[in-house]
CSV table of C-alpha atoms and ligand atoms in Angstrom, one decimal:
chain,number,residue,atom,x,y,z
M,1,MET,CA,138.3,62.5,53.3
M,2,ASN,CA,135.1,63.1,51.4
M,3,PRO,CA,133.7,59.7,50.6
M,4,LEU,CA,131.8,61.1,47.7
M,5,HIS,CA,134.9,61.9,45.8
M,6,GLY,CA,137.2,59.0,46.7
M,7,ASP,CA,140.2,58.8,48.9
M,8,GLU,CA,142.5,60.3,46.2
M,9,GLY,CA,140.5,63.5,46.3
M,10,GLU,CA,139.7,63.1,42.6
M,11,GLU,CA,136.9,65.3,41.3
M,12,VAL,CA,134.6,64.3,38.4
M,13,ARG,CA,136.0,65.9,35.2
M,14,GLU,CA,133.9,68.7,33.7
M,15,ASP,CA,133.3,66.8,30.5
M,16,HIS,CA,132.0,63.8,32.5
M,17,GLN,CA,129.3,65.8,34.4
M,18,GLU,CA,126.7,65.8,31.6
M,19,PRO,CA,127.0,62.0,30.8
M,20,VAL,CA,126.8,61.2,34.6
M,21,ARG,CA,123.6,63.3,34.9
M,22,GLU,CA,122.1,61.5,31.9
M,23,ALA,CA,123.1,58.1,33.3
M,24,ALA,CA,121.5,59.0,36.7
M,25,ASP,CA,118.3,60.1,34.9
M,26,ILE,CA,118.2,56.7,33.1
M,27,LEU,CA,118.7,54.8,36.4
M,28,ARG,CA,116.0,56.8,38.2
M,29,SER,CA,113.5,56.0,35.5
M,30,GLY,CA,114.2,52.2,35.7
M,31,GLY,CA,117.0,51.8,33.1
M,32,ILE,CA,120.3,49.9,33.2
M,33,VAL,CA,123.6,51.7,32.8
M,34,ALA,CA,127.2,50.3,32.5
M,35,PHE,CA,129.6,52.4,34.5
M,36,PRO,CA,133.3,52.4,35.5
M,37,THR,CA,134.5,51.4,38.9
M,38,GLU,CA,138.1,51.2,40.1
M,39,THR,CA,137.9,47.4,39.7
M,40,VAL,CA,135.9,46.6,36.6
M,41,TYR,CA,132.9,48.1,34.8
M,42,GLY,CA,129.6,47.4,36.5
M,43,LEU,CA,126.1,47.1,35.0
M,44,GLY,CA,123.8,49.0,37.3
M,45,ALA,CA,120.2,49.4,38.2
M,46,VAL,CA,118.5,51.0,41.2
M,47,ALA,CA,118.7,48.2,43.8
M,48,PHE,CA,115.2,48.7,45.1
M,49,ASN,CA,113.7,48.6,41.5
M,50,GLU,CA,113.0,44.9,40.9
M,51,SER,CA,112.1,45.2,37.3
M,52,ALA,CA,115.2,47.2,36.5
M,53,VAL,CA,117.3,44.6,38.4
M,54,ALA,CA,115.6,41.9,36.4
M,55,ARG,CA,116.8,43.5,33.2
M,56,ILE,CA,120.4,43.1,34.4
M,57,PHE,CA,120.0,39.3,34.7
M,58,GLU,CA,118.5,39.3,31.2
M,59,ALA,CA,121.2,41.4,29.6
M,60,LYS,CA,124.0,39.3,31.2
M,61,GLN,CA,122.2,35.9,30.8
M,62,ARG,CA,123.0,35.5,34.5
M,63,PRO,CA,121.3,32.8,36.4
M,64,ARG,CA,119.0,34.1,39.1
M,65,PHE,CA,120.7,32.1,41.8
M,66,ASP,CA,123.7,34.5,41.5
M,67,PRO,CA,123.2,37.5,43.8
M,68,LEU,CA,124.4,41.1,43.0
M,69,ILE,CA,126.6,43.5,44.9
M,70,VAL,CA,124.9,46.7,46.0
M,71,HIS,CA,127.0,49.8,45.5
M,72,VAL,CA,126.6,52.7,47.9
M,73,GLY,CA,127.8,56.3,47.6
M,74,GLY,CA,128.1,57.0,51.4
M,75,PHE,CA,127.8,55.3,54.8
M,76,ASP,CA,124.3,56.7,55.2
M,77,GLN,CA,123.0,54.4,52.5
M,78,VAL,CA,124.2,51.2,54.2
M,79,SER,CA,121.5,51.3,57.0
M,80,ARG,CA,118.7,50.7,54.4
M,81,LEU,CA,120.5,47.6,53.1
M,82,VAL,CA,121.7,45.7,56.2
M,83,LYS,CA,120.3,44.6,59.5
M,84,GLU,CA,123.4,44.8,61.6
M,85,ILE,CA,127.1,45.4,61.1
M,86,HIS,CA,129.6,43.1,62.8
M,87,PRO,CA,132.3,45.1,64.6
M,88,SER,CA,135.0,43.6,62.4
M,89,ALA,CA,133.0,44.5,59.3
M,90,ARG,CA,132.8,48.0,60.5
M,91,LEU,CA,136.5,48.2,60.9
M,92,LEU,CA,137.0,47.0,57.4
M,93,MET,CA,134.5,49.4,56.0
M,94,GLU,CA,136.2,52.3,57.8
M,95,ARG,CA,139.6,51.3,56.6
M,96,PHE,CA,139.0,50.3,53.0
M,97,TRP,CA,135.9,52.2,51.8
M,98,PRO,CA,135.6,53.7,49.4
M,99,GLY,CA,137.6,50.9,47.6
M,100,PRO,CA,137.7,47.4,46.2
M,101,LEU,CA,136.2,45.6,49.1
M,102,THR,CA,132.7,44.0,49.3
M,103,ILE,CA,131.2,43.1,52.6
M,104,VAL,CA,128.4,40.5,53.0
M,105,LEU,CA,126.1,41.2,55.9
M,106,PRO,CA,122.6,40.1,57.1
M,107,LYS,CA,120.2,42.0,54.8
M,108,ALA,CA,117.5,44.5,55.7
M,109,PRO,CA,113.9,43.4,54.9
M,110,GLY,CA,113.4,45.9,52.1
M,111,VAL,CA,116.2,44.6,49.9
M,112,PRO,CA,114.6,42.7,46.9
M,113,ASP,CA,115.1,38.9,46.9
M,114,LEU,CA,116.1,39.2,43.3
M,115,VAL,CA,119.2,41.2,44.3
M,116,THR,CA,120.3,38.7,46.9
M,117,ALA,CA,119.1,35.6,45.1
M,118,GLY,CA,116.9,34.9,48.1
M,119,LEU,CA,119.9,34.7,50.5
M,120,PRO,CA,119.5,36.2,54.0
M,121,THR,CA,122.5,38.4,53.3
M,122,VAL,CA,123.4,41.2,51.0
M,123,ALA,CA,126.8,42.2,49.5
M,124,VAL,CA,127.6,45.9,49.8
M,125,ARG,CA,130.5,47.9,48.5
M,126,MET,CA,131.4,51.6,48.3
M,127,PRO,CA,133.4,52.0,45.1
M,128,ARG,CA,136.3,54.5,44.9
M,129,HIS,CA,136.0,55.6,41.3
M,130,PRO,CA,134.9,59.2,41.1
M,131,LEU,CA,132.4,58.5,38.3
M,132,ALA,CA,130.8,55.6,40.2
M,133,LEU,CA,130.5,57.7,43.3
M,134,GLU,CA,129.0,60.7,41.4
M,135,LEU,CA,126.6,58.4,39.6
M,136,ILE,CA,125.3,56.9,42.9
M,137,ARG,CA,125.1,60.3,44.5
M,138,ARG,CA,123.1,61.8,41.6
M,139,THR,CA,120.8,58.8,41.4
M,140,GLY,CA,120.2,59.1,45.1
M,141,GLU,CA,119.8,55.4,45.6
M,142,PRO,CA,122.1,52.4,46.1
M,143,ILE,CA,122.9,50.7,42.8
M,144,ALA,CA,122.9,46.9,42.3
M,145,ALA,CA,125.6,46.0,39.8
M,146,PRO,CA,127.4,42.9,38.7
M,147,SER,CA,130.4,43.1,36.3
M,148,ALA,CA,129.2,44.4,32.9
M,149,ASN,CA,130.0,41.2,30.9
M,150,PRO,CA,127.9,38.2,29.7
M,151,PHE,CA,127.8,35.7,32.5
M,152,GLY,CA,130.9,33.6,32.8
M,153,SER,CA,133.1,35.6,30.5
M,154,THR,CA,136.1,37.9,31.2
M,155,SER,CA,135.2,41.0,33.2
M,156,PRO,CA,135.4,44.3,31.3
M,157,THR,CA,138.1,46.9,32.3
M,158,LYS,CA,137.5,49.3,29.3
M,159,MET,CA,134.4,50.7,27.8
M,160,GLN,CA,135.0,48.9,24.6
M,161,HIS,CA,134.9,45.5,26.5
M,162,VAL,CA,131.4,46.4,27.7
M,163,VAL,CA,130.3,47.4,24.2
M,164,ASP,CA,131.8,44.1,22.7
M,165,GLY,CA,129.9,42.0,25.3
M,166,LEU,CA,126.7,43.8,26.0
M,167,GLY,CA,126.3,46.5,23.3
M,168,GLY,CA,122.7,47.0,22.4
M,169,LYS,CA,121.4,45.4,25.6
M,170,VAL,CA,122.1,48.3,28.0
M,171,ASP,CA,120.6,51.8,28.0
M,172,MET,CA,123.9,53.6,28.3
M,173,VAL,CA,127.6,53.0,28.8
M,174,LEU,CA,129.4,55.6,30.8
M,175,ASP,CA,133.0,55.9,29.6
M,176,GLY,CA,135.6,56.3,32.4
M,177,GLY,CA,138.7,54.9,30.5
M,178,ASP,CA,140.6,52.0,31.9
M,179,CYS,CA,139.8,50.7,35.4
M,180,PRO,CA,142.8,51.4,37.6
M,181,VAL,CA,142.7,48.2,39.8
M,182,GLY,CA,141.5,45.9,37.0
M,183,ILE,CA,140.4,43.0,39.1
M,184,GLU,CA,137.1,42.6,41.0
M,185,SER,CA,136.7,43.5,44.6
M,186,THR,CA,137.7,41.3,47.5
M,187,ILE,CA,134.5,39.8,49.1
M,188,VAL,CA,134.4,39.1,52.9
M,189,SER,CA,131.4,37.4,54.3
M,190,PHE,CA,129.9,38.1,57.7
M,191,ALA,CA,127.0,35.7,57.1
M,192,SER,CA,128.0,34.0,60.3
M,193,ASP,CA,129.9,35.3,63.3
M,194,ARG,CA,133.2,34.2,61.8
M,195,PRO,CA,134.2,36.2,58.8
M,196,ALA,CA,135.5,34.4,55.7
M,197,LEU,CA,137.1,35.4,52.5
M,198,LEU,CA,134.7,34.5,49.6
M,199,ARG,CA,136.7,36.0,46.8
M,200,PRO,CA,140.3,37.4,46.7
M,201,GLY,CA,140.4,40.7,44.9
M,202,GLY,CA,141.6,44.3,44.8
M,203,VAL,CA,142.3,44.5,48.5
M,204,ALA,CA,145.0,42.0,49.5
M,205,LEU,CA,144.2,39.4,52.1
M,206,GLU,CA,147.3,40.5,54.2
M,207,GLU,CA,145.9,44.0,54.4
M,208,LEU,CA,142.5,42.7,55.7
M,209,GLU,CA,144.2,40.4,58.2
M,210,ALA,CA,146.3,43.3,59.5
M,211,VAL,CA,143.0,45.0,60.6
M,212,ILE,CA,140.8,42.1,61.8
M,213,GLY,CA,143.2,39.1,62.3
M,214,PRO,CA,143.2,35.7,60.5
M,215,LEU,CA,140.6,35.5,57.8
M,216,PRO,CA,139.9,31.9,56.6
M,217,VAL,CA,139.4,31.3,52.9
M,218,ALA,CA,136.0,29.8,52.2
M,219,PRO,CA,136.3,26.5,50.3
M,220,SER,CA,135.6,27.1,46.6
M,221,SER,CA,133.5,24.0,45.8
M,222,GLY,CA,130.4,22.1,46.7
M,223,ASN,CA,127.7,24.1,48.5
M,224,ASN,CA,129.8,27.2,48.5
M,225,ALA,CA,129.2,27.5,44.8
M,226,VAL,CA,125.7,28.5,45.7
M,227,LEU,CA,126.8,30.9,48.5
M,228,ALA,CA,129.0,32.8,46.1
M,229,PRO,CA,128.4,31.7,42.6
M,230,GLY,CA,131.2,33.8,41.3
M,231,MET,CA,133.3,31.0,42.8
M,232,LEU,CA,132.0,28.6,40.1
M,233,PRO,CA,135.0,26.7,38.8
M,234,ARG,CA,134.6,28.0,35.2
M,235,HIS,CA,134.3,31.7,35.2
M,236,TYR,CA,136.2,34.7,33.8
M,237,ALA,CA,136.8,32.5,30.9
M,238,PRO,CA,138.0,33.3,27.4
M,239,ARG,CA,137.0,31.0,24.5
M,240,THR,CA,140.6,29.7,24.1
M,241,PRO,CA,141.5,27.0,26.6
M,242,VAL,CA,143.8,28.3,29.4
M,243,ARG,CA,146.4,26.3,31.2
M,244,VAL,CA,148.1,27.5,34.4
M,245,LEU,CA,151.7,26.4,34.9
M,246,SER,CA,153.8,26.8,38.0
M,247,GLY,CA,157.1,25.9,36.5
M,248,SER,CA,158.9,27.6,33.6
M,249,ILE,CA,157.2,27.9,30.3
M,250,LEU,CA,159.1,26.1,27.6
M,251,PRO,CA,159.0,27.0,23.9
M,252,PRO,CA,157.0,24.8,21.6
M,253,GLN,CA,158.9,21.9,20.2
M,254,ASP,CA,157.5,21.6,16.7
M,255,GLY,CA,155.7,24.8,16.1
M,256,ALA,CA,152.6,22.8,15.3
M,257,THR,CA,150.5,24.4,18.0
M,258,ARG,CA,149.8,28.1,18.3
M,259,ILE,CA,150.6,28.8,21.9
M,260,GLY,CA,150.0,32.1,23.6
M,261,VAL,CA,151.7,33.0,26.8
M,262,LEU,CA,150.5,35.2,29.7
M,263,ALA,CA,153.6,36.0,31.7
M,264,PHE,CA,154.2,38.0,34.8
M,265,GLN,CA,157.6,39.7,34.0
M,266,GLY,CA,158.6,38.1,30.8
M,267,ILE,CA,159.9,34.7,29.5
M,268,PRO,CA,163.0,33.6,27.7
M,269,ARG,CA,162.8,33.0,23.9
M,270,SER,CA,159.4,34.7,23.7
M,271,GLU,CA,159.8,34.9,19.9
M,272,THR,CA,159.1,31.2,19.6
M,273,PHE,CA,155.5,31.6,20.8
M,274,ALA,CA,152.6,32.8,18.7
M,275,ALA,CA,151.8,35.6,21.1
M,276,VAL,CA,153.1,36.8,24.4
M,277,GLU,CA,151.6,39.2,26.9
M,278,VAL,CA,153.8,40.5,29.7
M,279,LEU,CA,151.7,41.8,32.6
M,280,SER,CA,154.3,43.8,34.5
M,281,GLU,CA,157.9,44.2,33.2
M,282,PHE,CA,159.2,45.1,36.6
M,283,GLY,CA,157.2,42.6,38.6
M,284,ASP,CA,154.6,44.8,40.2
M,285,LEU,CA,151.5,42.8,41.1
M,286,ARG,CA,149.2,45.8,41.1
M,287,GLU,CA,150.3,46.6,37.5
M,288,ALA,CA,149.8,43.0,36.6
M,289,ALA,CA,146.3,42.9,38.0
M,290,LYS,CA,145.4,46.1,36.1
M,291,HIS,CA,146.5,44.5,32.8
M,292,LEU,CA,145.2,41.0,33.4
M,293,PHE,CA,141.8,41.0,31.7
M,294,SER,CA,142.8,43.1,28.7
M,295,ALA,CA,145.7,40.8,28.1
M,296,LEU,CA,143.5,37.7,28.3
M,297,ARG,CA,141.1,39.3,25.8
M,298,ARG,CA,143.9,40.2,23.4
M,299,LEU,CA,145.2,36.6,23.5
M,300,ASP,CA,141.7,35.3,23.0
M,301,GLN,CA,141.4,37.2,19.7
M,302,GLN,CA,144.5,35.6,18.2
M,303,ASN,CA,143.2,32.2,17.2
M,304,LEU,CA,145.5,30.4,19.5
M,305,ASP,CA,145.2,26.7,20.4
M,306,VAL,CA,146.0,27.3,24.0
M,307,ILE,CA,146.9,30.1,26.4
M,308,VAL,CA,149.5,29.2,28.9
M,309,ALA,CA,149.6,31.4,32.0
M,310,GLN,CA,152.4,31.6,34.5
M,311,LYS,CA,151.2,31.1,38.1
M,312,PHE,CA,151.8,34.2,40.1
M,313,PRO,CA,153.4,34.4,43.6
M,314,ASP,CA,150.6,33.8,46.1
M,315,VAL,CA,151.1,37.1,47.9
M,316,GLY,CA,149.3,40.5,47.7
M,317,LEU,CA,147.2,40.7,44.6
M,318,GLY,CA,148.9,37.6,43.3
M,319,LEU,CA,146.3,35.6,45.2
M,320,ALA,CA,143.4,37.2,43.2
M,321,ILE,CA,145.3,37.0,39.9
M,322,ASN,CA,145.9,33.2,40.5
M,323,ASP,CA,142.2,32.8,41.4
M,324,ARG,CA,141.1,34.3,38.1
M,325,LEU,CA,143.6,32.4,36.1
M,326,MET,CA,142.5,29.1,37.7
M,327,ARG,CA,138.9,29.8,37.0
M,328,ALA,CA,139.7,30.9,33.4
M,329,SER,CA,141.3,27.5,33.1
M,330,GLY,CA,138.2,25.8,34.5
M,331,CYS,CA,140.0,24.5,37.6
M,332,GLY,CA,138.9,27.1,40.2
I,401,TXA,O1,134.6,44.7,41.8
I,401,TXA,C1,133.5,44.2,41.9
I,401,TXA,O2,133.1,43.5,42.8
I,401,TXA,C2,132.6,44.4,40.6
I,401,TXA,C3,132.2,45.9,40.5
I,401,TXA,C4,131.2,46.1,39.4
I,401,TXA,O3,131.8,46.3,41.7
I,401,TXA,N1,131.4,43.6,40.7
I,401,TXA,C5,131.4,42.2,40.5
I,401,TXA,O4,130.2,41.7,40.6
I,401,TXA,O5,132.4,41.6,40.4
I,401,TXA,P1,129.9,40.2,40.1
I,401,TXA,O6,128.4,40.1,40.2
I,401,TXA,O7,130.5,39.9,38.9
I,401,TXA,O8,130.5,39.3,41.3
I,401,TXA,C6,129.8,39.4,42.5
I,401,TXA,C7,130.0,38.2,43.3
I,401,TXA,C8,129.3,37.0,42.8
I,401,TXA,O9,130.2,35.9,42.8
I,401,TXA,C9,128.2,36.8,43.8
I,401,TXA,O10,127.9,35.4,43.9
I,401,TXA,C10,128.8,37.3,45.0
I,401,TXA,O11,129.5,38.4,44.6
I,401,TXA,N2,127.7,37.7,46.0
I,401,TXA,C11,126.8,38.7,45.8
I,401,TXA,N3,126.0,38.8,46.9
I,401,TXA,C12,126.4,37.8,47.7
I,401,TXA,C13,125.9,37.3,49.0
I,401,TXA,N4,124.8,37.9,49.6
I,401,TXA,N5,126.5,36.3,49.6
I,401,TXA,C14,127.6,35.7,49.0
I,401,TXA,N6,128.1,36.1,47.8
I,401,TXA,C15,127.5,37.1,47.1
I,402,MG,MG1,131.3,39.0,37.3
């Protein structure tokens, strides 16, 4: 496997070469570029360039207490970022990189405080998307990148989402089409000797536990909000109020309210709702994750009074989908 081209052996398309070169030039000269990853679009700057990283916080209106993930293009770049690698962290990196897994490790002294929000740790990930890998390789530096959306809003899974949210505030948007995973990376912290799951995401908890054993889920409130601010209760939120229901979704009684539904496989009497988005007709959680944020955005544009979302099974990527739905509803 060549880590520079992803585990699917995908090469960067010929027509993407020039835009990637241009994006790398912009990053090297201190600019900020939105780029596709397999999870969601990121907004990147060279991690060691503090003033460029500061522009990311400005563009996103992101509070400075919320640290960024640093993206690497190869294992060689990790040693400049971290002080030590826990043996279980190493196992996870070897098994799941490149891919939708972020590992939090004690940081190396050279990593700017702005990137880590002053924490003694740094979050590191090697993305699998061929454009992201090529961009990091051509830039020759690790790239700090949060999701490319205004702080607190739904993450972008298409170039148009980035343009809608941040157009005009970034130096370039690299178009890589739809993000194939569609939900952010799983974050595992090795801040202490005992690893913990900070955020469920594109790699299922079961897959991680198969490699390193039981992985406790960090509680999502109180002081942990500062340890991983993406865990703030209201996050990934559309403007329309979202309710998550674990039972069946009943048609509106009087038609007075415009109700939109976000359903896993479909719902009976869907014609009685103002709008319905079905995430995966055949009940595939990966497909559902891929469509989640686009569907939420479409519902949000339809002037609904409320979006009712069906709770997903708490297995595989269902855990991450439920996490995002709960946060969109303000009850993370
Ligand atoms: O899939 C992803 O992870 C995408 C793509 C672009 O890579 N990125 C992403 O970044 O979702 P962002 O900034 O939207 O979410 C990163 C989360 C935040 O909740 C942040 O608080 C947490 O990672 N984080 C970053 N550094 C951390 C650290 N040192 N300790 C704990 N949490 C950290
Ligand atoms: Mg984000």
